[in-house]
Amino acid sequence: MTEIKLADASYYADDDPHLTDAAYDKLRRRNLEIEARFPHLKRSDSPSDRVGAVVSDGFGKIEHGVPMLSLDNAFSDEDVQDFADRIRRFLGLDAQDELVITAEPKIDGLSLSLTYEKGELVKAATRGDGRVGEDVTANARTLADVPKTLKGAGWPDRIEIRGEVYISDADFAALNAAEEAAGRKLYMNPRNAAAGGLRQKDPAVTAQRPLKFYAYAWGDMSAPFAQTQYEAVQKLAEWGFQTNDLFHPHQSVEGLITAYRDMIERRANLGYDIDGVVYKVDRLDWQQRLGFVSRAPRWAIAHKFPAEKAITTLEAIDIQVGRTGSLTPVARLKPVTVGGVVVSNATLHNEEEIERLDVREGDQVEIQRAGDVIPQVLRVLDPERPDRAPAFVMPHTCPECGSAAVREIDDKGKEDVRRRCTGGLICPAQIIERLKHFVSRKALDIDGLGAKQIELFYERGLISAPQHIFQLPQRIAEAGFDPLEKWDGFGDVSAQKLLAAIDERRQAPFARLLNGLGIRHVGQTTSDLFSRTFVQWATFWDHVERARDNPEGEAAQALVSIDGIGGAAVGALTAFASEPHNQEMMQDLLSEITVLDGEAPASESPVSGKTVVFTGTLEAMTRDEAKARATSLGAKVSGSVSGRTDILVAGPGAGSKLKKAQDLGVNVMTEAEWIELISGL
Ligand code: IVH
């Protein structure tokens, strides 16, 4: 039990879990089993009564002025060429037009956003979920590399400066040596040490950590201050920030690839960890035009370094059941360090993969880890050895609930590679995974209600469906448990905070709620699209129900005609809405919460909410750019003309769509008229 406590403390407070999730769960389960069999042995401070140390007493929240994006990845030279080609196509550049792209190291630390007003540091926030981060202002002030007052001149009145907090290799080694001498446990890698250092409760502790900061980007600002990325970074340096010396502009893809190879050569001697090279379009007006797709800019990409490999023993193959019931075989490995990180699990994907690898328990295996991707098993090294374990047989029943686990056949008669548990909501694994997803950062994002708390409330029979979360205090009372503040590990403050965080989400944003439902093919991007398109939940759900009742009808048509929405998403939504238990769940849930309207982007725009179709040749911009711009102004872009079309933008060569639009009385305009309409928006 002491072990569980230690694991809790390191998981919740130290940014340094020392047990794997699986090992932790096992410990906790064993403790519960012992307590169930020998209740008199249960201690008053048993961890089974306790939900991690967090229930966030930590940091305040700061909403970023401009979201902190992530980067798409390139893994090969070809991916880099594709990146440049995509940009050229989007901007409509000719082969002879110069496209300058910068290259710089991708620092393996954690990103930080610093807000300056009139040159004074006023706020510092971690990335968080990209939209809202943690307020680490007091801690960030202790970093020597973070100017408290900007130097020089020419900075906008208000600006968010972004960059990476990291620890050098030498400082990391010294830090760990000191930890060791003091009998404390070591940090796993510099990134964890940096994250732990920045997220200290006491800024005096942060001050003693050797944290450094490289500035490489910016967010919201009151006025533009440069024309190119290169010029902007030079300004950051003039204002007193550390910027990276290995940041250079390149005129060609070959130049980028050379910079990448050069970086691999230098990597070991840089003195700090990097995990790739970031390329960015140099011209800021082009960055603006390129914009972003879902969470990543179109104008930047991270070229990742090749995966690192290691050899270890595969000790067992376990089956994990996911949110949608998929059974994933997981290799439990003898822990081994790969590229600075201890790896003890690797995914085996599915039964075909196991067969292909012919991997068995007890085998020596080569594994690889690339960035944040789940480690993979590459091959078996000793397939010829005698007395090998028998071949692994994928179970045909769910290990969690005993229901049949089947490989579905799709409409084209193709068998799914994944085996899925058919238990649905009688399967505890699926229920728990769905609940975890429902409260996760990208869904309802309920502070203090994480995986461990969900498991605990589930084990105690308090939460088994989303609506139960909002009935928690009543359900605790009805089940005869002490009120939450009496539970060990909660206390008045944290119990109140958790319940307040739950109450706060009674106002649930459309897209977060939809994503949280965990419907197959309806993830974050799709949910965002629906939310922007329909704005009101009731209108959207009405369409789903009508599409369910009449798959050929107008509502179904309206759903599939949304640009970016596929038939799979619509099919999954209507299937979801057909299940009586989902109908009941939705009714109960909606009686607990109010769904906030989605944001129709730029609602003052004359095209927001309008359905626009482009046809013929566009001359001022490419089709991709036209579509992206229209979507960002809140228009729905459709590929075909129907009674629902509001505007047809017809360039030279327009044919049948133009004719149809004219027949239907749709507002038809030229590209120039369209540009006039949206100019200045
Ligand atoms: S630019 C919109 N430049 O990588 C572009 N990011 O995978 C935003 N990172 O969250 C990022 N070094 O924490 C950029 N030179 C660099 C970087 C860098 C490290 C991190 C950053 C970001 C993550 C995206």
XYZ file of C-alpha atoms and ligand atoms in Angstrom:
705
model
C 0.000 0.000 0.000
C 2.878 2.344 0.720
C 3.887 1.590 -2.818
C 0.538 2.851 -4.135
C 0.913 6.036 -2.116
C 4.357 6.659 -3.502
C 3.137 6.015 -7.004
C 0.229 8.403 -6.455
C 2.503 11.123 -5.197
C 4.894 10.813 -8.095
C 2.097 10.536 -10.644
C 0.049 13.412 -9.370
C 2.549 15.843 -8.031
C 5.991 15.220 -9.439
C 5.558 14.929 -13.213
C 7.490 11.734 -12.852
C 5.426 8.582 -12.568
C 7.728 5.811 -11.401
C 5.305 2.989 -12.186
C 3.715 2.195 -15.507
C -0.066 2.644 -15.593
C -0.504 -1.088 -15.831
C 1.723 -1.813 -12.857
C -0.071 0.849 -10.839
C -3.484 -0.570 -11.718
C -2.326 -4.016 -10.756
C -1.133 -2.822 -7.357
C -4.379 -1.052 -6.742
C -6.427 -4.050 -7.805
C -4.404 -6.325 -5.545
C -5.011 -4.001 -2.629
C -8.748 -3.972 -3.336
C -8.829 -7.760 -3.555
C -7.021 -8.111 -0.249
C -9.377 -5.649 1.392
C -12.405 -7.445 -0.010
C -11.239 -10.770 1.420
C -9.894 -9.463 4.718
C -11.899 -6.326 5.555
C -10.386 -6.133 9.035
C -6.999 -5.511 7.431
C -8.220 -2.388 5.676
C -6.444 0.651 7.042
C -8.171 3.935 7.711
C -5.893 5.587 5.172
C -6.319 2.910 2.541
C -5.585 4.129 -0.978
C -8.856 2.579 -2.111
C -10.588 5.449 -0.331
C -8.381 7.980 -1.960
C -8.274 9.621 -5.308
C -4.826 10.888 -6.267
C -3.293 13.875 -4.611
C -4.291 16.275 -7.301
C -7.859 17.310 -7.358
C -6.063 20.268 -8.698
C -4.891 22.587 -6.029
C -2.213 23.555 -8.522
C -2.223 26.418 -10.935
C -4.763 28.911 -12.143
C -5.780 28.855 -15.769
C -4.895 31.271 -18.516
C -6.659 31.367 -21.841
C -4.178 31.910 -24.657
C -4.898 34.925 -26.883
C -4.155 32.735 -29.881
C -4.221 28.936 -29.444
C -0.873 27.183 -29.039
C -0.768 24.814 -31.964
C 1.045 21.564 -32.397
C 2.976 20.532 -35.486
C 2.364 17.886 -38.077
C 5.233 15.476 -38.545
C 7.364 14.551 -41.529
C 9.337 11.329 -41.303
C 11.024 11.157 -44.705
C 12.588 13.427 -47.302
C 9.535 12.720 -49.401
C 7.243 14.056 -46.679
C 9.267 17.281 -46.724
C 8.937 17.554 -50.498
C 5.178 16.956 -50.130
C 5.018 19.707 -47.514
C 6.646 22.198 -49.905
C 4.478 21.016 -52.809
C 1.315 21.397 -50.743
C 2.270 24.957 -49.852
C 3.026 25.833 -53.469
C -0.287 24.373 -54.558
C -2.226 26.127 -51.816
C -0.680 29.501 -52.603
C -0.769 28.881 -56.329
C 2.983 29.479 -56.749
C 4.761 28.693 -60.002
C 7.875 26.553 -60.150
C 10.034 29.656 -60.577
C 8.484 31.535 -57.627
C 10.810 31.535 -54.668
C 9.536 29.789 -51.537
C 11.810 30.433 -48.566
C 11.451 28.026 -45.657
C 13.384 28.242 -42.399
C 14.880 25.288 -40.503
C 15.667 25.135 -36.776
C 16.076 22.451 -34.124
C 12.967 21.062 -32.473
C 13.847 21.403 -28.818
C 12.676 18.553 -26.603
C 11.266 20.554 -23.718
C 7.897 22.075 -22.971
C 6.398 25.147 -24.521
C 5.728 28.334 -22.639
C 3.779 31.438 -23.636
C 4.879 34.772 -22.147
C 2.601 37.802 -22.365
C 4.202 41.247 -22.401
C 2.277 44.474 -22.005
C 4.140 47.700 -22.750
C 7.321 45.650 -22.624
C 6.644 44.207 -19.161
C 6.155 40.514 -18.495
C 2.628 40.149 -17.124
C 1.707 36.494 -17.634
C 3.270 33.127 -18.337
C 1.311 30.015 -19.245
C 2.050 26.427 -20.201
C 0.487 25.047 -23.350
C -2.243 23.082 -21.545
C -4.772 21.852 -24.079
C -3.624 24.506 -26.559
C -6.492 26.835 -25.729
C -6.097 27.175 -21.974
C -2.829 26.651 -20.108
C -1.634 26.732 -16.527
C -0.631 30.020 -14.966
C 3.079 29.660 -14.161
C 3.868 33.396 -14.073
C 5.640 33.386 -10.716
C 7.790 30.426 -11.748
C 8.631 31.756 -15.201
C 9.858 35.003 -13.644
C 12.663 33.067 -11.986
C 14.198 32.000 -15.325
C 17.241 34.027 -16.318
C 16.347 33.560 -20.007
C 12.900 35.117 -19.528
C 13.211 38.925 -19.744
C 11.078 40.663 -17.169
C 11.291 43.825 -19.294
C 11.890 43.805 -23.029
C 15.026 45.502 -24.298
C 15.368 47.676 -27.380
C 12.355 49.073 -29.142
C 9.679 48.290 -31.651
C 7.787 45.663 -29.683
C 4.003 45.777 -29.968
C 2.146 47.096 -26.923
C 0.863 43.643 -26.221
C 2.469 40.421 -27.413
C 2.586 36.730 -26.497
C 6.105 35.359 -26.981
C 6.408 31.604 -27.281
C 9.250 29.194 -26.933
C 10.604 26.113 -25.244
C 11.708 25.600 -21.653
C 14.478 22.998 -21.468
C 17.400 21.757 -19.405
C 20.870 21.256 -20.880
C 22.468 17.805 -20.806
C 25.174 18.968 -18.391
C 22.672 20.573 -16.023
C 20.515 17.471 -16.219
C 23.443 15.248 -15.263
C 24.348 17.549 -12.358
C 20.727 17.698 -11.207
C 20.446 13.929 -11.212
C 23.792 13.547 -9.431
C 22.477 15.845 -6.697
C 19.222 13.888 -6.529
C 21.168 10.678 -6.191
C 23.438 12.071 -3.470
C 20.362 13.200 -1.550
C 18.843 9.736 -1.874
C 16.010 10.988 -4.041
C 14.897 9.349 -7.204
C 16.286 10.366 -10.546
C 14.546 12.179 -13.374
C 13.820 10.072 -16.397
C 15.023 12.598 -18.985
C 15.706 16.331 -19.364
C 12.192 17.027 -20.614
C 10.589 15.560 -17.486
C 13.029 17.435 -15.302
C 12.205 20.687 -17.123
C 8.449 20.111 -16.839
C 8.790 19.220 -13.166
C 10.958 22.275 -12.575
C 8.538 24.700 -14.173
C 5.488 23.260 -12.469
C 6.743 23.629 -8.904
C 4.301 24.954 -6.342
C 7.047 27.080 -4.824
C 8.754 29.491 -7.259
C 11.848 29.402 -5.031
C 12.279 25.755 -6.014
C 11.870 26.583 -9.706
C 14.509 29.285 -9.269
C 17.013 26.625 -8.233
C 16.362 24.473 -11.276
C 18.653 25.119 -14.237
C 15.805 25.968 -16.632
C 16.558 27.654 -19.939
C 14.305 29.161 -22.563
C 14.568 29.536 -26.339
C 12.060 31.881 -28.016
C 10.922 30.801 -31.498
C 7.340 31.998 -32.060
C 4.610 34.380 -30.939
C 0.860 34.361 -30.499
C -1.549 37.230 -30.071
C -0.145 40.731 -30.604
C -1.497 44.248 -30.862
C 0.438 45.052 -34.051
C 2.580 43.160 -36.546
C 6.323 43.648 -36.087
C 8.021 41.815 -38.943
C 7.565 40.573 -42.504
C 9.317 37.236 -42.214
C 9.925 34.538 -39.643
C 13.636 35.247 -39.892
C 13.242 38.948 -39.248
C 10.819 38.254 -36.383
C 13.243 35.918 -34.622
C 15.997 38.510 -34.981
C 13.707 41.006 -33.260
C 13.068 38.524 -30.447
C 16.833 38.350 -29.938
C 17.067 42.175 -29.908
C 14.369 42.311 -27.248
C 16.463 40.133 -24.963
C 15.409 36.554 -25.710
C 17.726 33.634 -26.352
C 17.151 32.398 -29.892
C 18.688 29.377 -31.525
C 21.900 29.818 -33.557
C 20.979 26.982 -35.859
C 17.995 28.829 -37.287
C 18.438 29.559 -41.010
C 16.346 30.292 -44.101
C 16.582 27.955 -47.135
C 15.580 28.488 -50.738
C 14.974 24.859 -51.627
C 13.847 21.519 -50.254
C 17.397 20.254 -50.828
C 18.612 22.995 -48.522
C 16.180 21.842 -45.830
C 17.250 18.218 -46.155
C 20.916 19.235 -45.898
C 20.110 21.237 -42.756
C 18.316 18.180 -41.350
C 21.274 15.849 -42.028
C 23.601 18.422 -40.552
C 21.437 18.587 -37.428
C 21.587 14.790 -37.025
C 25.390 15.049 -37.166
C 25.464 17.786 -34.554
C 22.780 16.332 -32.344
C 25.041 14.533 -29.871
C 27.217 17.621 -29.328
C 24.568 20.312 -29.021
C 24.418 20.054 -25.265
C 20.606 19.798 -25.170
C 17.999 17.334 -26.411
C 16.347 17.850 -29.758
C 13.993 15.451 -31.483
C 13.791 16.839 -34.992
C 13.947 19.917 -37.162
C 11.088 22.412 -37.553
C 10.497 23.990 -40.969
C 8.468 27.190 -41.270
C 7.381 29.254 -44.278
C 9.419 32.439 -43.965
C 6.955 35.018 -45.300
C 4.480 35.926 -42.578
C 1.800 37.058 -45.038
C 1.973 33.566 -46.521
C 1.764 31.993 -43.065
C -1.391 34.032 -42.587
C -2.872 32.868 -45.867
C -1.968 29.253 -45.209
C -3.636 29.285 -41.787
C -4.093 25.995 -39.985
C -6.028 22.748 -40.196
C -7.478 21.461 -36.963
C -4.538 21.755 -34.534
C -1.527 22.368 -36.719
C -0.395 25.160 -39.035
C -0.218 24.455 -42.770
C 2.929 26.582 -42.887
C 5.114 24.545 -40.535
C 6.098 20.932 -40.019
C 8.412 18.938 -37.728
C 10.866 16.626 -39.490
C 11.396 13.982 -36.847
C 14.636 12.121 -36.290
C 14.602 8.408 -37.003
C 13.252 6.135 -34.323
C 15.613 4.727 -31.726
C 15.850 0.992 -31.297
C 16.656 -1.436 -28.497
C 16.581 -5.139 -27.706
C 14.766 -6.689 -24.769
C 12.695 -9.684 -23.648
C 8.982 -9.886 -24.256
C 7.622 -11.174 -20.981
C 3.929 -11.453 -21.745
C 1.218 -10.483 -24.184
C -1.804 -8.829 -22.579
C -5.037 -7.666 -24.142
C -6.239 -4.128 -23.634
C -9.844 -3.215 -24.341
C -10.352 0.293 -25.672
C -13.199 2.773 -25.619
C -14.790 1.398 -28.767
C -14.251 -2.192 -27.672
C -11.205 -2.892 -29.804
C -8.929 -5.568 -28.367
C -5.299 -4.501 -28.628
C -2.545 -6.980 -27.827
C 0.167 -5.293 -25.786
C 3.702 -6.597 -25.328
C 4.871 -6.399 -21.719
C 8.604 -5.944 -21.942
C 11.526 -6.257 -19.623
C 12.100 -2.506 -19.071
C 14.755 -1.099 -21.374
C 15.989 2.423 -22.074
C 15.344 3.606 -25.617
C 16.506 7.088 -26.525
C 16.536 8.197 -22.894
C 13.125 6.801 -21.965
C 12.363 3.595 -20.107
C 10.022 1.442 -22.174
C 8.111 -1.457 -20.657
C 5.153 -1.789 -23.030
C 4.839 -1.872 -26.791
C 1.807 -2.208 -28.986
C 1.340 -5.292 -31.126
C -1.612 -3.684 -32.943
C -3.706 -6.748 -33.811
C -3.629 -10.487 -34.434
C -2.372 -10.157 -38.002
C 0.614 -8.215 -36.760
C 1.381 -10.868 -34.138
C 1.168 -13.524 -36.813
C 3.363 -11.533 -39.168
C 6.012 -11.079 -36.477
C 5.409 -14.560 -35.057
C 6.147 -13.052 -31.686
C 5.727 -15.183 -28.559
C 6.176 -14.844 -24.835
C 9.813 -15.178 -23.804
C 11.187 -13.998 -27.165
C 14.048 -11.572 -27.535
C 12.625 -8.687 -29.528
C 13.860 -5.557 -31.200
C 11.679 -2.557 -30.387
C 11.615 1.020 -31.589
C 10.376 4.245 -30.162
C 9.832 7.340 -32.279
C 8.966 10.552 -30.469
C 5.738 10.307 -28.541
C 4.460 7.416 -30.623
C 3.726 4.195 -28.715
C 6.768 1.883 -28.963
C 6.524 -0.921 -31.485
C 7.933 -4.425 -31.781
C 9.979 -4.726 -34.980
C 11.121 -8.354 -35.008
C 11.951 -11.464 -33.064
C 15.682 -12.152 -32.745
C 15.630 -15.804 -31.696
C 12.750 -17.488 -33.539
C 14.739 -20.734 -33.876
C 15.395 -21.318 -30.220
C 14.113 -24.599 -28.761
C 11.263 -24.788 -26.237
C 9.716 -21.574 -27.483
C 6.316 -20.709 -26.060
C 3.364 -21.724 -28.218
C 2.029 -19.188 -30.732
C -0.214 -16.545 -29.229
C -3.909 -17.057 -29.814
C -6.069 -13.967 -29.843
C -9.022 -14.518 -27.517
C -12.439 -14.655 -29.176
C -14.087 -13.334 -26.057
C -13.453 -10.066 -24.288
C -11.070 -10.578 -21.337
C -12.925 -7.889 -19.397
C -16.568 -8.860 -19.789
C -16.629 -12.239 -21.528
C -18.722 -11.042 -24.475
C -17.891 -12.329 -27.929
C -15.036 -10.432 -29.585
C -15.455 -10.380 -33.343
C -13.864 -8.989 -36.452
C -16.488 -6.899 -38.182
C -17.064 -7.060 -41.906
C -17.498 -3.692 -43.601
C -19.941 -2.894 -46.445
C -17.289 -3.906 -48.980
C -17.004 -7.336 -47.386
C -13.589 -6.586 -45.923
C -12.777 -7.995 -42.523
C -11.621 -5.483 -39.904
C -8.075 -6.226 -38.666
C -9.215 -5.432 -35.164
C -11.270 -7.699 -33.016
C -13.937 -5.849 -31.074
C -15.777 -6.714 -27.890
C -19.501 -6.804 -28.613
C -20.380 -6.109 -24.980
C -20.878 -2.374 -25.501
C -21.990 -0.849 -22.266
C -22.006 -4.074 -20.305
C -18.232 -4.203 -20.728
C -16.544 -2.475 -17.777
C -13.452 -1.689 -19.836
C -15.504 0.099 -22.472
C -17.541 1.964 -19.883
C -14.446 3.146 -18.059
C -12.585 4.104 -21.227
C -15.613 6.028 -22.503
C -15.973 7.868 -19.224
C -12.281 8.720 -19.196
C -12.660 10.056 -22.691
C -15.765 12.038 -21.721
C -13.904 13.956 -19.003
C -10.590 14.204 -20.849
C -8.941 17.453 -21.851
C -10.225 17.421 -25.380
C -13.764 16.605 -24.307
C -15.499 18.033 -21.225
C -12.131 18.692 -19.564
C -13.258 18.369 -15.956
C -10.441 19.406 -13.664
C -9.588 16.898 -10.968
C -11.576 14.134 -12.615
C -8.950 12.012 -14.302
C -8.490 8.363 -15.124
C -7.771 7.338 -11.548
C -10.807 9.130 -10.121
C -13.101 7.719 -12.805
C -11.860 4.237 -11.970
C -12.447 4.776 -8.289
C -15.975 6.152 -8.730
C -16.743 3.323 -11.128
C -15.416 0.656 -8.763
C -17.654 2.047 -6.060
C -20.680 1.908 -8.306
C -21.089 5.683 -8.336
C -20.440 6.545 -11.964
C -21.118 4.300 -14.911
C -22.549 6.785 -17.424
C -21.767 10.437 -18.248
C -24.886 11.854 -16.588
C -23.864 10.234 -13.260
C -20.925 12.635 -13.073
C -23.357 15.494 -12.626
C -25.279 13.612 -9.952
C -22.201 12.697 -7.956
C -23.031 14.173 -4.525
C -26.562 12.660 -4.562
C -25.244 9.304 -5.753
C -22.587 9.292 -3.027
C -25.249 10.007 -0.414
C -27.714 7.451 -1.802
C -25.047 4.756 -1.811
C -24.400 5.454 1.871
C -20.829 6.701 1.472
C -19.440 9.605 3.446
C -19.637 12.928 1.618
C -16.673 13.413 -0.680
C -14.852 15.887 1.591
C -14.582 13.120 4.190
C -12.842 10.760 1.781
C -9.218 10.308 2.478
C -7.132 12.407 0.128
C -9.908 14.833 -0.706
C -10.513 17.253 2.138
C -12.849 20.231 2.024
C -10.942 22.220 -0.543
C -10.305 19.564 -3.120
C -13.775 18.032 -2.857
C -15.282 21.464 -3.359
C -12.969 22.115 -6.262
C -13.927 18.882 -7.964
C -17.634 19.497 -7.532
C -17.212 23.080 -8.713
C -15.295 21.871 -11.764
C -18.109 19.438 -12.538
C -20.722 22.164 -12.078
C -18.778 24.453 -14.362
C -19.219 21.904 -17.139
C -22.976 21.928 -16.795
C -22.457 24.577 -19.433
C -20.920 22.248 -21.978
C -19.540 23.566 -25.266
C -21.146 21.863 -28.272
C -17.942 20.482 -29.808
C -16.538 19.223 -26.513
C -19.773 17.431 -25.686
C -19.975 15.809 -29.102
C -16.344 14.718 -29.035
C -16.860 13.481 -25.474
C -19.620 11.098 -26.524
C -16.882 9.039 -28.131
C -18.875 8.070 -31.205
C -16.744 6.266 -33.765
C -15.512 8.493 -36.604
C -16.691 11.564 -34.687
C -13.547 12.922 -33.081
C -12.376 16.392 -32.314
C -12.071 17.718 -35.859
C -15.439 16.364 -36.934
C -17.074 17.654 -33.756
C -15.602 21.098 -34.342
C -16.954 21.072 -37.863
C -20.464 20.118 -36.775
C -20.362 22.703 -34.036
C -19.305 25.463 -36.400
C -21.812 24.386 -39.015
C -24.886 23.965 -36.864
C -23.983 26.284 -33.972
C -26.974 25.057 -31.973
C -26.954 21.582 -30.516
C -30.716 21.178 -30.881
C -30.578 21.875 -34.619
C -27.727 19.436 -35.047
C -29.324 16.657 -33.030
C -32.600 17.178 -34.840
C -30.731 16.563 -38.108
C -29.155 13.408 -36.685
C -32.518 12.045 -35.582
C -34.149 12.870 -38.875
C -31.258 11.245 -40.734
C -31.687 8.183 -38.538
C -35.393 7.985 -39.350
C -34.888 8.665 -43.040
C -31.393 7.870 -44.321
C -32.267 9.193 -47.778
C -33.941 12.366 -46.582
C -32.957 15.999 -46.619
C -31.397 15.980 -43.134
C -29.106 13.084 -44.053
C -28.163 14.918 -47.251
C -27.424 18.077 -45.313
C -25.114 16.189 -42.971
C -23.083 14.401 -45.627
C -22.821 17.473 -47.823
C -20.767 19.311 -45.190
C -17.249 19.610 -46.518
C -14.987 17.365 -44.456
C -17.755 15.104 -43.143
C -17.807 11.567 -44.456
C -20.533 8.967 -44.686
C -18.812 6.977 -41.930
C -19.307 9.789 -39.410
C -22.940 10.260 -40.350
C -23.554 6.500 -40.251
C -21.959 6.248 -36.809
C -24.019 9.161 -35.520
C -27.305 7.732 -36.713
C -26.373 4.283 -35.382
C -25.616 5.905 -32.033
C -28.953 7.711 -32.070
C -30.774 4.449 -32.881
C -29.695 2.694 -29.693
C -32.384 2.987 -27.018
C -29.817 3.130 -24.203
C -28.049 6.015 -25.944
C -31.359 7.832 -26.356
C -32.000 7.427 -22.662
C -28.485 8.494 -21.777
C -28.737 11.611 -23.944
C -32.033 12.557 -22.374
C -30.660 12.170 -18.851
C -27.451 13.951 -19.717
C -29.221 16.886 -21.351
C -31.395 17.291 -18.281
C -28.174 17.799 -16.282
C -26.359 20.111 -18.640
C -26.921 23.011 -21.022
C -25.111 22.837 -24.318
C -23.394 26.065 -25.240
C -23.740 27.144 -28.840
C -20.815 26.413 -31.099
C -18.831 29.298 -32.410
C -19.691 30.214 -35.920
C -16.354 31.756 -36.809
C -16.514 35.467 -37.520
C -20.259 35.644 -37.036
C -20.341 39.224 -38.275
C -19.149 37.983 -41.643
C -21.766 38.218 -44.393
C -20.940 34.666 -45.461
C -21.106 32.938 -42.089
C -23.545 30.090 -42.080
C -23.889 30.328 -45.854
C -23.318 27.308 -48.039
C -20.845 28.159 -50.780
C -19.836 26.134 -53.820
C -16.781 26.928 -55.963
C -16.718 25.898 -59.604
C -14.670 26.631 -62.700
C -11.157 28.058 -62.639
C -10.217 30.412 -59.839
C -7.586 32.984 -60.733
C -6.709 35.004 -57.637
C -6.264 32.038 -55.347
C -6.208 28.284 -55.485
C -9.269 26.173 -54.805
C -7.722 24.980 -51.516
C -7.088 28.493 -50.339
C -10.550 29.665 -51.389
C -12.153 26.820 -49.443
C -9.990 27.343 -46.375
C -10.700 31.070 -46.368
C -14.459 30.570 -46.762
C -14.509 28.007 -43.937
C -12.527 30.281 -41.655
C -15.152 32.997 -42.271
C -17.858 30.653 -41.142
C -19.171 29.543 -44.521
C -19.906 25.922 -45.283
C -18.174 24.795 -48.435
C -19.945 22.127 -50.388
C -18.900 20.229 -53.475
C -22.290 20.137 -55.116
C -25.123 22.534 -55.855
C -28.503 21.884 -54.240
C -31.496 23.778 -52.930
C -29.418 24.528 -49.838
C -26.655 26.319 -51.735
C -26.514 30.041 -50.970
C -23.676 31.191 -53.196
C -22.016 29.729 -56.254
C -18.650 31.272 -57.074
C -18.167 30.522 -60.745
C -14.867 31.028 -62.549
C -14.198 30.579 -66.255
C -15.072 27.131 -67.558
C -17.947 26.595 -65.120
C -20.412 24.050 -66.526
C -23.193 21.942 -65.103
C -22.976 23.363 -61.577
C -23.483 26.856 -62.927
C -26.479 25.727 -64.950
C -28.025 23.969 -61.985
C -27.448 26.967 -59.724
C -29.124 29.257 -62.248
C -32.080 26.869 -62.495
C -32.399 26.816 -58.717
C -32.128 30.583 -58.420
C -28.889 30.395 -56.386
C -26.897 33.617 -55.993
C -24.097 33.266 -58.571
C -21.021 35.495 -58.432
C -17.635 35.805 -60.093
C -14.434 35.268 -58.185
C -13.846 39.046 -58.147
C -17.290 39.637 -56.650
C -16.620 36.977 -54.030
C -13.306 38.597 -53.100
C -15.025 41.958 -52.882
C -17.638 40.435 -50.567
C -15.113 38.935 -48.179
C -12.438 41.641 -48.428
C -11.549 43.238 -45.163
C -13.036 40.360 -43.183
S 6.902 26.130 -33.582
C 2.744 27.010 -34.744
N 9.451 25.665 -33.176
O 7.065 21.360 -30.667
C 4.092 26.509 -34.463
N 7.874 24.399 -31.927
O 5.040 19.652 -31.864
C 4.293 26.222 -33.041
N 8.875 22.840 -30.347
O 4.309 22.655 -28.947
C 5.515 25.577 -32.689
N 10.974 23.325 -30.777
O 6.589 22.830 -27.814
C 8.188 25.325 -32.849
N 11.724 25.374 -32.882
C 10.486 25.061 -32.560
C 10.195 24.080 -31.583
C 8.873 23.772 -31.302
C 10.156 22.584 -30.039
C 7.723 22.159 -29.737
C 6.665 23.084 -29.189
C 5.392 22.669 -29.840
C 5.718 21.311 -30.321
C 4.872 20.958 -31.523
